[in-house]
Coordinates of C-alpha atoms and ligand atoms in Angstrom, one line a residue:
M1 CA -26.2 2.2 30.2
T2 CA -28.0 5.1 28.5
D3 CA -31.6 5.1 27.4
R4 CA -31.0 7.2 24.3
R5 CA -31.3 5.5 20.9
P6 CA -28.0 4.1 19.5
M7 CA -25.4 5.5 17.2
I8 CA -23.8 3.4 14.5
L9 CA -20.0 3.6 14.4
W10 CA -18.9 2.5 11.0
F11 CA -15.4 1.2 10.8
R12 CA -13.9 1.2 7.3
R13 CA -10.2 1.3 6.4
D14 CA -9.7 2.9 9.9
L15 CA -9.5 -0.3 12.0
R16 CA -8.3 1.3 15.2
L17 CA -9.6 3.0 18.4
S18 CA -7.0 5.7 19.0
D19 CA -6.7 8.8 16.9
Q20 CA -10.0 8.0 15.3
Q21 CA -12.4 10.9 15.1
A22 CA -15.5 8.7 14.4
V23 CA -14.7 6.6 17.5
A24 CA -14.2 9.8 19.6
S25 CA -17.5 11.2 18.3
A26 CA -19.4 8.0 19.1
A27 CA -17.8 7.6 22.5
S28 CA -18.7 11.1 23.5
S29 CA -22.2 11.1 22.1
G30 CA -23.8 9.8 25.2
R31 CA -25.6 7.1 23.1
P32 CA -25.1 3.4 23.1
V33 CA -22.8 2.5 20.2
I34 CA -23.1 -0.2 17.5
P35 CA -19.7 -0.7 16.0
L36 CA -20.1 -1.9 12.5
H37 CA -17.8 -3.2 9.7
I38 CA -19.1 -3.9 6.2
L39 CA -17.1 -6.2 4.0
D40 CA -15.4 -4.6 1.0
E41 CA -16.0 -7.4 -1.6
T42 CA -13.5 -5.8 -4.0
M43 CA -10.5 -6.4 -1.8
G44 CA -7.6 -8.5 -3.2
G45 CA -6.7 -11.9 -1.8
A46 CA -3.7 -10.9 0.3
A47 CA -5.5 -7.9 1.8
R48 CA -8.4 -10.2 2.8
W49 CA -5.9 -12.3 4.8
W50 CA -4.8 -9.0 6.6
L51 CA -8.4 -7.9 7.0
H52 CA -9.3 -11.1 8.8
H53 CA -6.6 -10.7 11.4
S54 CA -7.2 -7.0 11.7
L55 CA -10.9 -7.4 12.4
A56 CA -10.1 -10.1 14.9
G57 CA -7.8 -7.6 16.7
L58 CA -10.4 -4.8 16.6
H59 CA -13.0 -7.2 17.8
R60 CA -10.9 -8.0 20.9
D61 CA -10.2 -4.3 21.5
I62 CA -13.9 -3.4 21.3
A63 CA -14.8 -6.3 23.6
A64 CA -12.4 -4.9 26.2
L65 CA -14.5 -1.7 26.1
G66 CA -17.6 -3.7 26.8
N67 CA -19.0 -3.8 23.3
R68 CA -19.1 -6.0 20.2
L69 CA -18.1 -5.4 16.6
V70 CA -21.0 -6.2 14.2
L71 CA -20.0 -7.7 10.8
R72 CA -22.3 -7.4 7.9
R73 CA -22.0 -7.8 4.1
G74 CA -23.8 -6.2 1.2
P75 CA -24.1 -2.7 -0.3
A76 CA -23.3 -0.2 2.4
T77 CA -26.5 1.9 1.9
E78 CA -28.7 -1.2 2.3
V79 CA -26.7 -2.6 5.3
I80 CA -26.9 0.7 7.1
A81 CA -30.6 1.3 6.3
G82 CA -31.4 -2.3 7.5
L83 CA -29.4 -1.7 10.7
I84 CA -31.2 1.5 11.4
A85 CA -34.6 -0.1 10.9
E86 CA -33.6 -3.0 13.1
T87 CA -32.1 -1.1 16.0
G88 CA -33.8 2.2 15.9
A89 CA -30.4 3.9 15.6
E90 CA -30.8 7.6 15.0
A91 CA -27.2 8.6 14.4
I92 CA -24.1 7.4 12.6
A93 CA -20.4 8.4 12.7
F94 CA -17.8 7.5 10.1
N95 CA -14.6 8.8 8.6
R96 CA -14.9 9.9 4.9
S97 CA -12.8 7.8 2.5
P98 CA -9.9 9.7 0.8
D99 CA -10.7 7.6 -2.3
P100 CA -12.8 9.9 -4.5
A101 CA -14.8 7.0 -5.9
V102 CA -15.9 6.0 -2.4
A103 CA -16.2 9.6 -1.2
A104 CA -18.9 10.3 -3.8
S105 CA -21.1 7.5 -2.5
D106 CA -20.3 8.5 1.1
E107 CA -21.8 12.0 0.3
A108 CA -24.9 10.5 -1.3
L109 CA -25.4 8.2 1.7
A110 CA -24.9 11.0 4.2
R111 CA -27.5 13.1 2.3
R112 CA -30.0 10.4 2.2
L113 CA -29.6 9.6 5.9
R114 CA -29.9 13.2 6.9
Q115 CA -33.1 13.5 4.8
A116 CA -34.4 10.6 6.8
G117 CA -33.8 12.4 10.0
I118 CA -30.6 10.5 11.0
E119 CA -27.8 12.5 12.6
V120 CA -24.6 12.0 10.4
I121 CA -21.2 12.9 11.8
T122 CA -18.4 12.5 9.3
S123 CA -14.7 13.4 9.7
D124 CA -11.6 13.5 7.6
G125 CA -9.8 10.2 7.7
G126 CA -6.7 8.5 6.7
L127 CA -4.4 11.4 5.6
L128 CA -2.3 14.1 7.1
F129 CA -3.8 16.7 4.8
E130 CA -7.2 16.6 3.1
P131 CA -6.8 15.8 -0.6
G132 CA -7.2 19.0 -2.5
G133 CA -6.5 21.1 0.6
I134 CA -2.9 21.8 -0.2
R135 CA -2.7 24.2 -3.1
T136 CA -0.2 26.5 -4.8
G137 CA -0.2 30.2 -4.0
T138 CA -2.6 30.8 -6.9
G139 CA -5.0 28.0 -5.7
Q140 CA -3.9 25.4 -8.3
R141 CA -3.3 21.8 -7.5
F142 CA 0.3 20.7 -7.4
R143 CA 1.6 18.3 -10.1
V144 CA 5.1 18.0 -8.8
F145 CA 6.0 16.3 -5.5
T146 CA 8.8 18.6 -4.1
P147 CA 6.8 21.8 -4.0
F148 CA 3.7 19.9 -2.8
W149 CA 5.6 18.5 0.1
R150 CA 7.2 21.8 0.9
A151 CA 3.7 23.3 1.1
C152 CA 2.6 20.5 3.3
R153 CA 5.6 21.1 5.6
A154 CA 4.7 24.8 5.8
A155 CA 1.0 24.0 6.6
P156 CA -0.2 23.7 10.2
P157 CA 0.9 20.2 11.4
P158 CA -1.7 17.4 11.9
A159 CA -3.6 17.6 15.1
W160 CA -2.2 15.9 18.2
P161 CA -3.5 12.3 18.2
L162 CA -6.7 11.5 20.1
P163 CA -6.5 8.8 22.8
A164 CA -8.6 5.7 22.5
P165 CA -11.9 5.9 24.4
E166 CA -12.2 4.4 27.9
A167 CA -15.6 3.0 27.2
L168 CA -17.9 2.4 24.3
P169 CA -21.3 1.6 25.8
A170 CA -23.2 -1.2 24.1
P171 CA -27.0 -1.2 23.2
S172 CA -29.1 -3.1 25.7
T173 CA -30.2 -5.5 23.0
P174 CA -27.3 -7.3 21.3
V175 CA -27.1 -6.8 17.5
A176 CA -26.6 -9.8 15.4
G177 CA -23.8 -10.0 12.9
D178 CA -21.9 -12.5 10.7
K179 CA -19.2 -14.6 12.2
L180 CA -15.7 -13.6 11.0
D181 CA -14.8 -17.1 10.1
D182 CA -17.9 -17.4 7.9
W183 CA -16.5 -14.6 5.7
C184 CA -13.8 -17.1 4.6
L185 CA -11.2 -14.4 4.2
L186 CA -8.3 -16.8 4.8
P187 CA -7.1 -19.0 2.0
T188 CA -7.3 -22.7 2.6
A189 CA -6.8 -24.9 -0.4
P190 CA -4.0 -24.1 -0.9
D191 CA -3.0 -21.9 2.0
W192 CA -0.8 -19.6 0.0
A193 CA -0.6 -17.2 2.9
R194 CA 1.2 -19.4 5.3
G195 CA 4.4 -17.3 5.0
F196 CA 2.5 -14.2 6.0
A197 CA 2.0 -14.9 9.7
P198 CA 5.7 -14.9 10.7
C199 CA 6.2 -11.5 9.1
W200 CA 3.3 -9.5 10.4
Q201 CA 1.1 -8.7 13.4
P202 CA -2.0 -7.1 11.9
G203 CA -4.1 -4.9 14.2
E204 CA -3.6 -1.7 16.2
A205 CA -1.3 -3.2 18.8
G206 CA 0.9 -4.7 16.1
A207 CA 1.0 -1.3 14.3
R208 CA 2.1 0.5 17.5
A209 CA 4.8 -2.2 18.1
R210 CA 6.1 -1.9 14.6
L211 CA 6.3 1.9 14.8
A212 CA 8.2 1.7 18.1
A213 CA 10.6 -0.9 16.8
F214 CA 11.3 1.2 13.7
I215 CA 11.9 4.3 15.7
R216 CA 14.2 2.5 18.0
H217 CA 16.3 0.7 15.5
D218 CA 16.0 2.1 12.0
L219 CA 14.8 5.7 11.9
R220 CA 18.1 7.4 12.5
D221 CA 19.8 5.8 9.4
Y222 CA 16.6 5.5 7.4
G223 CA 17.8 7.8 4.6
A224 CA 21.1 5.9 4.1
R225 CA 19.6 2.4 4.4
R226 CA 16.1 2.6 3.0
D227 CA 17.0 1.4 -0.5
R228 CA 18.6 -1.8 0.6
P229 CA 16.2 -4.7 0.5
D230 CA 18.8 -7.0 2.2
L231 CA 18.8 -4.8 5.4
Q232 CA 15.1 -4.7 6.2
A233 CA 15.6 -1.1 7.3
T234 CA 12.3 0.5 6.4
S235 CA 9.3 0.8 8.7
R236 CA 7.0 -1.9 7.1
L237 CA 4.1 0.2 8.3
S238 CA 2.4 0.3 4.9
P239 CA -0.2 -2.4 5.6
H240 CA -1.0 -0.9 9.0
L241 CA -1.4 2.5 7.3
A242 CA -3.4 1.0 4.5
F243 CA -5.9 -0.6 7.0
G244 CA -5.9 2.4 9.2
E245 CA -4.5 0.5 12.2
I246 CA -2.4 3.5 12.8
S247 CA -3.0 7.0 11.5
P248 CA -0.4 9.0 9.6
G249 CA -0.8 11.7 12.2
Q250 CA 0.3 9.2 14.9
V251 CA 3.4 8.3 12.8
W252 CA 4.1 11.9 12.1
H253 CA 4.0 12.9 15.8
A254 CA 6.0 9.9 16.9
A255 CA 8.8 10.7 14.4
H256 CA 8.9 14.3 15.6
H257 CA 8.9 13.2 19.2
A258 CA 11.9 10.9 18.4
L259 CA 13.6 13.8 16.8
A260 CA 13.2 16.0 19.8
R261 CA 14.8 13.2 21.9
D262 CA 17.7 12.7 19.6
P263 CA 18.5 15.5 17.0
A264 CA 21.0 13.1 15.3
R265 CA 17.8 11.5 13.8
S266 CA 17.0 14.6 11.8
T267 CA 18.0 13.4 8.3
G268 CA 16.3 10.1 8.8
V269 CA 13.1 11.8 10.1
E270 CA 12.9 14.2 7.2
R271 CA 13.4 11.5 4.7
F272 CA 10.9 9.2 6.4
L273 CA 8.3 11.9 6.6
S274 CA 8.8 12.7 2.9
E275 CA 7.9 9.1 2.1
L276 CA 4.6 9.6 4.0
G277 CA 4.4 12.6 1.8
W278 CA 4.4 10.4 -1.3
R279 CA 1.3 8.7 0.2
E280 CA -0.3 12.1 0.6
F281 CA 0.7 13.1 -2.9
S282 CA -0.8 9.9 -4.4
Y283 CA -4.2 10.7 -2.8
H284 CA -3.8 14.3 -3.9
L285 CA -3.4 13.1 -7.5
L286 CA -6.2 10.6 -7.2
A287 CA -8.6 13.3 -5.9
A288 CA -7.8 15.3 -9.0
E289 CA -7.9 12.3 -11.4
P290 CA -10.2 9.5 -10.1
E291 CA -9.4 7.5 -13.2
M292 CA -5.7 7.2 -12.2
P293 CA -5.9 3.4 -11.6
R294 CA -7.1 2.9 -15.1
R295 CA -5.9 5.7 -17.3
P296 CA -2.5 7.4 -17.7
L297 CA -2.3 10.8 -16.2
R298 CA -0.4 11.9 -19.3
P299 CA -3.0 11.3 -22.1
E300 CA -0.3 11.0 -24.7
F301 CA 0.6 7.6 -23.2
A302 CA -2.9 6.2 -23.9
R303 CA -1.8 4.7 -27.1
F304 CA 1.5 3.3 -25.9
P305 CA 2.2 0.1 -28.0
T306 CA 2.3 -2.6 -25.4
L307 CA 2.4 -6.4 -26.1
R308 CA 0.0 -9.2 -25.0
D309 CA 2.2 -12.0 -23.8
D310 CA 0.6 -14.3 -21.1
T311 CA 3.6 -16.5 -20.9
A312 CA 5.9 -13.5 -20.0
L313 CA 3.3 -12.1 -17.6
R314 CA 3.1 -15.5 -15.8
A315 CA 6.9 -15.8 -15.6
W316 CA 7.0 -12.3 -14.0
Q317 CA 4.1 -13.1 -11.5
R318 CA 5.8 -16.3 -10.4
G319 CA 9.3 -14.9 -10.1
L320 CA 10.7 -17.0 -13.0
T321 CA 12.1 -14.3 -15.3
G322 CA 15.7 -15.3 -15.1
Y323 CA 16.6 -11.9 -13.5
P324 CA 17.4 -12.8 -9.9
I325 CA 16.5 -9.4 -8.3
V326 CA 13.1 -9.3 -10.1
D327 CA 12.4 -12.9 -9.2
A328 CA 13.4 -12.3 -5.6
G329 CA 11.0 -9.4 -5.4
M330 CA 8.1 -11.2 -7.0
R331 CA 8.7 -14.2 -4.7
E332 CA 8.9 -11.9 -1.6
L333 CA 5.6 -10.6 -2.7
W334 CA 4.0 -14.0 -3.0
Q335 CA 5.6 -15.4 0.2
T336 CA 5.1 -12.4 2.5
G337 CA 2.4 -10.2 0.8
W338 CA 4.9 -7.3 0.6
M339 CA 7.9 -6.2 -1.4
H340 CA 10.7 -3.7 -0.7
N341 CA 10.1 -0.4 -2.4
R342 CA 13.4 -0.4 -4.5
V343 CA 12.5 -3.9 -5.8
R344 CA 8.9 -2.8 -6.5
M345 CA 10.4 -0.2 -8.8
V346 CA 12.8 -2.6 -10.5
A347 CA 10.1 -5.3 -10.9
A348 CA 7.6 -2.8 -12.2
S349 CA 10.2 -1.3 -14.6
F350 CA 10.9 -4.9 -15.9
L351 CA 7.2 -5.6 -16.6
I352 CA 6.7 -2.3 -18.4
K353 CA 9.9 -1.7 -20.2
D354 CA 11.7 -5.1 -20.6
L355 CA 8.5 -7.1 -21.2
L356 CA 6.5 -4.2 -22.8
L357 CA 3.4 -5.3 -20.9
P358 CA 0.7 -2.8 -19.9
W359 CA 1.3 -1.2 -16.5
T360 CA -2.3 -2.0 -15.6
E361 CA -1.5 -5.7 -15.6
G362 CA 1.2 -5.1 -12.9
L363 CA -1.1 -2.9 -11.0
A364 CA -3.8 -5.6 -10.9
W365 CA -1.4 -8.2 -9.8
F366 CA -0.1 -6.0 -7.0
A367 CA -3.7 -5.2 -6.0
D368 CA -4.3 -8.8 -5.5
T369 CA -1.1 -9.9 -3.8
L370 CA 0.0 -6.9 -1.6
V371 CA -1.2 -6.8 2.0
D372 CA -0.6 -3.1 1.8
H373 CA -2.6 -2.5 -1.4
D374 CA -3.6 1.1 -1.5
V375 CA -5.6 2.4 -4.4
A376 CA -3.8 5.7 -4.6
S377 CA -0.2 4.7 -3.9
N378 CA -0.4 1.7 -6.2
A379 CA -1.7 3.6 -9.1
A380 CA 0.6 6.6 -8.6
S381 CA 3.6 4.4 -8.3
W382 CA 2.8 2.3 -11.4
Q383 CA 2.3 5.4 -13.4
W384 CA 5.5 6.9 -11.9
V385 CA 7.5 3.9 -13.2
A386 CA 5.7 3.8 -16.5
G387 CA 6.6 7.5 -17.1
C388 CA 2.9 8.4 -17.7
G389 CA 2.2 9.9 -14.3
A390 CA 2.6 13.2 -12.6
D391 CA 6.2 14.0 -11.7
A392 CA 7.1 10.5 -13.0
A393 CA 10.4 9.0 -13.9
P394 CA 10.9 9.6 -17.6
F395 CA 10.1 6.5 -19.7
F396 CA 13.5 6.5 -21.3
R397 CA 15.2 6.0 -17.9
I398 CA 15.1 2.2 -17.9
F399 CA 16.4 0.3 -14.9
N400 CA 19.1 -2.3 -15.6
P401 CA 18.0 -5.1 -13.2
T402 CA 21.6 -6.4 -12.9
L403 CA 23.1 -3.1 -12.0
Q404 CA 20.3 -2.3 -9.5
S405 CA 20.9 -5.7 -7.9
R406 CA 24.6 -5.1 -7.6
K407 CA 24.1 -1.7 -6.1
F408 CA 21.3 -2.4 -3.6
D409 CA 21.8 -6.0 -2.7
P410 CA 25.6 -6.1 -3.0
A411 CA 26.3 -9.5 -1.4
G412 CA 23.1 -11.0 -2.8
A413 CA 21.6 -11.7 0.6
Y414 CA 18.1 -10.7 -0.5
I415 CA 18.3 -12.9 -3.6
R416 CA 19.6 -15.8 -1.5
R417 CA 16.7 -15.5 0.8
F418 CA 14.0 -15.5 -1.8
V419 CA 15.6 -17.4 -4.7
P420 CA 17.3 -20.2 -2.7
E421 CA 18.2 -22.2 -5.8
L422 CA 20.9 -19.5 -6.4
A423 CA 22.2 -19.4 -2.9
R424 CA 25.3 -21.4 -3.8
L425 CA 26.5 -18.9 -6.4
P426 CA 29.4 -16.5 -5.5
D427 CA 28.5 -12.9 -4.9
E428 CA 29.7 -11.7 -8.3
L429 CA 27.6 -14.2 -10.2
I430 CA 24.4 -14.2 -8.2
H431 CA 23.1 -11.0 -9.8
A432 CA 23.4 -12.4 -13.4
P433 CA 24.0 -16.1 -13.6
A434 CA 23.4 -16.0 -17.3
A435 CA 26.5 -13.9 -17.7
D436 CA 28.6 -17.0 -17.2
P437 CA 26.4 -20.1 -17.4
D438 CA 29.3 -22.6 -17.3
R439 CA 30.6 -21.1 -14.1
A440 CA 27.1 -21.1 -12.7
A441 CA 26.8 -24.8 -13.6
R442 CA 30.1 -25.5 -11.9
H443 CA 28.4 -24.1 -8.7
G444 CA 25.5 -26.4 -9.2
V445 CA 23.1 -24.1 -11.0
V446 CA 22.3 -25.2 -14.6
L447 CA 20.3 -22.5 -16.3
G448 CA 17.0 -23.9 -17.8
R449 CA 17.1 -26.7 -15.3
D450 CA 17.7 -25.2 -11.8
Y451 CA 16.8 -21.7 -12.6
P452 CA 15.3 -20.1 -15.8
A453 CA 17.5 -18.5 -18.5
P454 CA 16.5 -14.8 -18.9
I455 CA 13.2 -14.6 -20.7
V456 CA 14.4 -11.4 -22.5
D457 CA 17.8 -10.0 -23.2
H458 CA 17.8 -6.7 -21.3
D459 CA 19.9 -4.7 -23.8
A460 CA 17.7 -5.8 -26.7
A461 CA 14.5 -5.2 -24.6
R462 CA 15.7 -1.8 -23.7
Q463 CA 16.2 -0.9 -27.4
R464 CA 12.7 -2.3 -28.1
A465 CA 11.2 -0.2 -25.4
L466 CA 12.9 3.0 -26.6
A467 CA 11.7 2.2 -30.2
A468 CA 8.1 1.8 -28.8
L469 CA 8.5 5.2 -27.1
A470 CA 9.8 6.8 -30.4
S471 CA 6.8 5.3 -32.3
L472 CA 4.4 6.7 -29.8
K473 CA 6.0 10.1 -30.1
Q474 CA 5.7 9.9 -33.9
E475 CA 2.1 8.9 -33.7
N476 CA 1.2 11.7 -31.3
A477 CA 3.0 14.2 -33.5
A478 CA 1.2 13.1 -36.6
Ligands
FAD501 C1 5.0 -0.3 -8.5 C2 4.7 0.2 -7.0 C3 3.5 -0.1 -6.4 C4 3.3 0.3 -5.1 N1 2.1 0.0 -4.5 C5 1.9 0.4 -3.2 C6 0.6 0.1 -2.6 O1 -0.3 -0.5 -3.1 N2 0.5 0.5 -1.3 C7 1.5 1.2 -0.6 O2 1.3 1.5 0.6 N3 2.6 1.5 -1.2 C8 2.8 1.2 -2.5 N4 4.0 1.5 -3.1 C9 5.0 2.4 -2.4 C10 6.0 1.8 -1.5 O3 6.7 0.8 -2.2 C11 5.5 1.2 -0.2 O4 4.7 2.2 0.4 C12 6.7 0.9 0.7 O5 7.5 0.0 0.2 C13 6.1 0.3 2.0 O6 7.1 -0.1 2.9 P1 7.4 0.6 4.3 O7 6.2 0.7 5.0 O8 8.6 -0.1 4.9 O9 7.8 2.1 3.8 P2 8.7 3.2 4.5 O10 9.9 3.4 3.6 O11 9.0 2.9 5.9 O12 7.8 4.5 4.3 C14 6.9 4.9 5.3 C15 5.5 5.0 4.6 O13 5.4 5.9 3.6 C16 4.6 5.5 2.6 N5 5.3 5.4 1.3 C17 6.6 5.1 1.2 N6 7.0 5.1 -0.1 C18 5.9 5.5 -0.8 C19 5.6 5.7 -2.2 N7 6.6 5.6 -3.1 N8 4.4 6.0 -2.5 C20 3.4 6.2 -1.6 N9 3.6 6.0 -0.3 C21 4.8 5.6 0.1 C22 4.0 4.2 3.0 O14 2.7 4.4 3.6 C23 5.0 3.7 4.0 O15 4.5 2.8 4.9 C24 4.3 1.1 -4.4 C25 5.5 1.3 -5.0 C26 5.7 0.9 -6.3 C27 7.1 1.2 -7.0

């Protein structure tokens, strides 16, 4: 026990003890430490489920170090000022958020605390490379992914991960906090998250286990198998990364270590790291354009003629569009809080181009239903599909859901898992039962009764989307 006044250790979306600079700073400060988490009231429903379990795990890990996680809610500035007044804390350590909207208030908070005589230790957090740190030879920000990632690969690699501390001394007087259960983060009536638990192990230990399993089983052939939703061949680290239960630096070094042990993994490792690169690129874009979740990066798309159609939006959200691959993806999202990347692209394309609904509607639904919701990756990815982002897929490249389904879920195993009412259909019919409704009926699937008829005709919808694009171009040219 130390008689120095305490330091607040503020956990945010960095819910881990290892490779956590703020934790290392607090542990080596020689002060008693008050671990603190302040509830982010803006978090979506699925992410709140994750947060509950992640905090429970962190609570156990901190208890094992002889301390206790203090939970508080309210505006961060007020909570921290209150805690300082209450405990006499004279120092605080936290990792800066890579989200520019939060980073601005972090800076203001740090300034105010320093003026009040509090020692403030802040560190980079959550990314391999600080947003804005990677620039072109002439100091410009990159707008295209490939050269951005090449520059990242040429930059000094992320620091070797820090170990978790061996102790985190507690203050002599216990600090009161909320009970996790009183935050009511878990849904109850109805418990729409009951399918989540079998899929996930939130928390730092779960993140480490997931990474190890991925490296052992799937890293080597990642490049060849990553687009197949039926194979479950990607890392599924995204929620762990989104909550900071594992750092991208830990993932990076683990992948390199695996490569050193088995050079046959090199293609898989490069491809996998480049996906982490897209996460970096998304934050890099958000740092330059904090309005990215709301406004198209390409201003000429601001007046894109979208529709308002609540019935179609609801059918998409519920996985009842009549396009099996889209419906499987949307139901995977609802049942597990996650969706395979290839299917995210197909489902997003369907909303934007086949239904002509605003991409911001899809973004909002994902923000509420994804356990891995990440403000930068979600916005950059929606804009990528909508053709209005940096280095985006051009709008006129419109996914055909049936062809995507045949290519990436060839035997329909993914569809059978999430759209069980189609399970009896033969492989060649499962991707598009509406192509032969009589045959589907002979297999026990009557369209409109057992499964919806397509809510739009893809070919007609494609023409409508291209006409909308042409009208936008005309309007912008006028
Ligand atoms: C419309 C749409 C919305 C998306 N919203 C999110 C989101 O809110 N949060 C999120 O983490 N990802 C989002 N993604 C990106 C991607 O789908 C997920 O990161 C990926 O499916 C997570 O699965 P995984 O961990 O198995 O990925 P892996 O294939 O194992 O990749 C490893 C890691 O790289 C990162 N990554 C992979 N692909 C991308 C990508 N395209 N963009 C940014 N980072 C990537 C993730 O952190 C991922 O965990 C979205 C993609 C689309 C098309």
